[in-house]
Structures are given as structure tokens and as C-alpha cells.
Amino acid sequence: DVKVTQSSRYLVKRTGEKVFLECVQDMDHENMFWYRQDPGLGLRLIYFSYDVKMKEKGDIPEGYSVSREKKERFSLILESASTNQTSMYLCASSPRGSGTNEKLFFGSGTQLSVL
Amino acid sequence: GEDVEQSLFLSVREGDSSVINCTYTDSSSTYLYWYKQEPGAGLQLLTYIFSNMDMKQDQRLTVLLNKKDKHLSLRIADTQTGDSAIYFCAVPPYNTDKLIFGTGTRLQVFP
């Protein structure tokens, strides 16, 4: 089975701190995604990557950046954390190629609180 | 862009059927998905339907697709307390590998 691992389950940071959220997948998937989940808003796509060193902006990239130096690892960076970035962050991966390439495999999520 | 909508809450009695509805705007989607999120966990793929089908059944789950009305539904037969979760429908915009998720429907099952 695909395993997508997010390094922290809970994280508490202060306003202005630089925050790194790490995600690793073990199934050699080309595609990786970062979403944030907020009550009543569902999942919103922050950034995604189709290959190493490639990145694409999602629907809400402001205040975030990403890094994909290795195929299995996709990092989300909050350059200067703000309270409105308090949220559940979900990482996902998927294979590229066949018709169901949109099928996503998710990590357990990181609940980030910015104080 | 793609817009996917769901109602936020559904409450059913144990043993009854649950029907969770979803509407979307992009008619060119190939597959449409249902994901389940249990408390404190990430999302898991529950089932999916190809856009040239109008129904798919998988044990207690039935997915209905009405392409004309851009309406997708998930029916859970004999709903159990273990089915309590948030259910998301998800649709890929044309010619992308992305998924656009609905707001999620929180299903609560009471005895």
C-alpha cells in the first residue's frame, strides 16, 4: 500500500516564524500536492508538483512556497507564519499516466496552530 | 474554474440509508471521486465512477451520476456508526492531474 507520511501530527508556532512541513511518499509517484482543510471550506489546493524541481501554484499559494529536491519528498514552507494560516495541512501523492491518475493518496495531516 | 458543492451536514439513524449529494460545474471530467475522512485522519479514496457510467455499486455503496444535471450522489445502505465521517466528492478539471474537492458532508449516525 502507498504510504504518505507527514512529519508532524501537531505543530504550534508563533507569528513570524518560518515553518517547514515535510511530506514523504514511498510509491515513486510523480505528482505531489499540498492542501489546506478548513471547516466549511473543504480542501483547497496550495501548491503541487508533477516532477522533481517542478512546482505549480494552486488556488491559494499566497504566503506559501514549496520545495521538491527529491521525487519522494515535497516540503511546504510558510516564510513568515500568520494566524490566518492556522489550519489542517494535508499532503497527497498520485501516479501520473493512466486514466485514474487523479486518484490521490493522502497523509494523516498536520494540524498547525499559529499563535 | 471548477466549482464543487455539497451540503455540510447529514444525520441518519443506524440501519437507514444515507444519501450524500454533490454538484459540479465542469462537464468534461473523466472520473469523479468520493473520499472519506474519519476523525483525526487524512482522506481515503472510497470509490469512483467513470463519466460514461450512470451507476456503480460496490457492496453497501452506490454511486449515481447524472451528467446532464452535473449531479453526483453517494448512497450508503444500512448505515452503521462506523460510517460517521466527512465525505468529500472530488472532480478533476479538464486536462489536469489536479482534483477539486467539495466542502465535505459530515455524516452523523445515531443509534
CSV table of C-alpha atoms in Angstrom, one decimal, chain A:
chain,number,residue,atom,x,y,z
A,1,ASP,CA,0.0,0.0,0.0
A,2,VAL,CA,1.0,3.6,-0.7
A,3,LYS,CA,2.2,5.4,2.4
A,4,VAL,CA,2.3,9.1,2.6
A,5,THR,CA,4.0,10.4,5.7
A,6,GLN,CA,3.8,13.8,7.2
A,7,SER,CA,6.5,14.6,9.7
A,8,SER,CA,4.3,16.2,12.4
A,9,ARG,CA,0.8,15.5,13.5
A,10,TYR,CA,0.5,18.7,15.6
A,11,LEU,CA,2.6,21.9,15.4
A,12,VAL,CA,2.4,25.1,17.3
A,13,LYS,CA,4.3,28.1,16.0
A,14,ARG,CA,4.5,31.8,16.7
A,15,THR,CA,3.6,34.6,14.3
A,16,GLY,CA,6.5,35.5,12.1
A,17,GLU,CA,8.3,32.2,12.4
A,18,LYS,CA,9.4,30.2,9.3
A,19,VAL,CA,7.7,26.9,9.3
A,20,PHE,CA,8.5,23.7,7.3
A,21,LEU,CA,6.0,21.0,6.8
A,22,GLU,CA,7.5,17.8,5.4
A,23,CYS,CA,5.9,15.1,3.4
A,24,VAL,CA,7.4,11.8,2.1
A,25,GLN,CA,5.8,9.1,-0.1
A,26,ASP,CA,7.2,5.7,-0.8
A,27,MET,CA,5.5,4.6,-4.0
A,28,ASP,CA,7.6,6.5,-6.6
A,29,HIS,CA,4.7,8.8,-7.5
A,30,GLU,CA,5.4,11.7,-9.9
A,31,ASN,CA,2.6,14.0,-8.6
A,32,MET,CA,2.6,15.5,-5.1
A,33,PHE,CA,0.1,18.1,-3.6
A,34,TRP,CA,-0.4,20.3,-0.6
A,35,TYR,CA,-3.9,21.1,0.5
A,36,ARG,CA,-5.2,23.0,3.5
A,37,GLN,CA,-8.5,22.0,5.1
A,38,ASP,CA,-10.7,24.5,6.9
A,39,PRO,CA,-14.2,23.9,8.3
A,40,GLY,CA,-16.9,24.8,5.8
A,41,LEU,CA,-14.4,25.4,3.0
A,42,GLY,CA,-13.3,21.8,2.3
A,43,LEU,CA,-9.8,21.2,0.8
A,44,ARG,CA,-8.1,24.0,-1.1
A,45,LEU,CA,-5.0,23.4,-3.2
A,46,ILE,CA,-1.9,25.4,-2.2
A,47,TYR,CA,0.8,24.0,-4.5
A,48,PHE,CA,1.5,20.9,-6.5
A,49,SER,CA,4.4,19.3,-8.3
A,50,TYR,CA,4.5,17.0,-11.3
A,51,ASP,CA,8.2,16.1,-11.0
A,52,VAL,CA,11.4,16.8,-9.2
A,53,LYS,CA,12.2,20.6,-9.1
A,54,MET,CA,8.9,21.4,-10.7
A,55,LYS,CA,6.2,23.3,-8.9
A,56,GLU,CA,2.9,24.9,-9.8
A,57,LYS,CA,0.7,27.3,-7.9
A,58,GLY,CA,-2.7,26.0,-6.8
A,59,ASP,CA,-5.7,28.1,-5.8
A,60,ILE,CA,-4.3,29.7,-2.7
A,61,PRO,CA,-0.4,30.0,-2.9
A,62,GLU,CA,0.0,33.3,-1.2
A,63,GLY,CA,2.1,33.2,1.9
A,64,TYR,CA,3.5,29.7,1.0
A,65,SER,CA,6.3,28.2,-1.0
A,66,VAL,CA,7.4,24.6,-1.8
A,67,SER,CA,10.5,22.6,-2.4
A,68,ARG,CA,10.8,19.3,-4.3
A,69,GLU,CA,14.5,18.4,-4.5
A,70,LYS,CA,13.8,14.6,-4.4
A,71,LYS,CA,11.0,12.7,-6.0
A,72,GLU,CA,9.7,11.3,-2.7
A,73,ARG,CA,9.8,14.5,-0.7
A,74,PHE,CA,7.6,17.6,-1.0
A,75,SER,CA,8.0,20.4,1.5
A,76,LEU,CA,5.6,23.2,2.3
A,77,ILE,CA,7.2,26.4,3.6
A,78,LEU,CA,5.5,29.2,5.4
A,79,GLU,CA,8.0,32.0,5.1
A,80,SER,CA,6.5,34.1,7.9
A,81,ALA,CA,3.7,32.4,9.7
A,82,SER,CA,0.5,34.3,10.3
A,83,THR,CA,-2.6,33.5,12.4
A,84,ASN,CA,-4.7,33.0,9.3
A,85,GLN,CA,-2.5,30.1,8.4
A,86,THR,CA,-3.8,28.1,11.3
A,87,SER,CA,-5.2,25.1,9.6
A,88,MET,CA,-5.0,21.4,8.9
A,89,TYR,CA,-2.5,20.7,6.1
A,90,LEU,CA,-2.8,17.6,4.0
A,91,CYS,CA,-0.2,16.2,1.7
A,92,ALA,CA,-1.1,13.8,-1.1
A,93,SER,CA,0.5,12.0,-4.0
A,94,SER,CA,-0.6,10.3,-7.2
A,95,PRO,CA,0.9,8.4,-10.1
A,96,ARG,CA,1.0,10.0,-13.5
A,97,GLY,CA,-0.1,8.3,-16.7
A,98,SER,CA,-3.3,6.2,-16.8
A,99,GLY,CA,-6.9,7.4,-16.7
A,100,THR,CA,-7.1,7.4,-12.9
A,101,ASN,CA,-4.0,9.4,-12.4
A,102,GLU,CA,-6.0,11.8,-10.4
A,103,LYS,CA,-6.5,9.2,-7.7
A,104,LEU,CA,-4.9,10.7,-4.6
A,105,PHE,CA,-3.3,9.1,-1.6
A,106,PHE,CA,-3.2,11.3,1.5
A,107,GLY,CA,-1.1,11.6,4.6
A,108,SER,CA,-2.7,11.9,8.0
A,109,GLY,CA,-2.4,15.7,8.1
A,110,THR,CA,-0.6,18.3,10.2
A,111,GLN,CA,-2.7,20.5,12.4
A,112,LEU,CA,-0.8,23.8,12.5
A,113,SER,CA,-1.6,26.4,15.1
A,114,VAL,CA,0.0,29.9,14.7
A,115,LEU,CA,-0.2,32.0,17.9
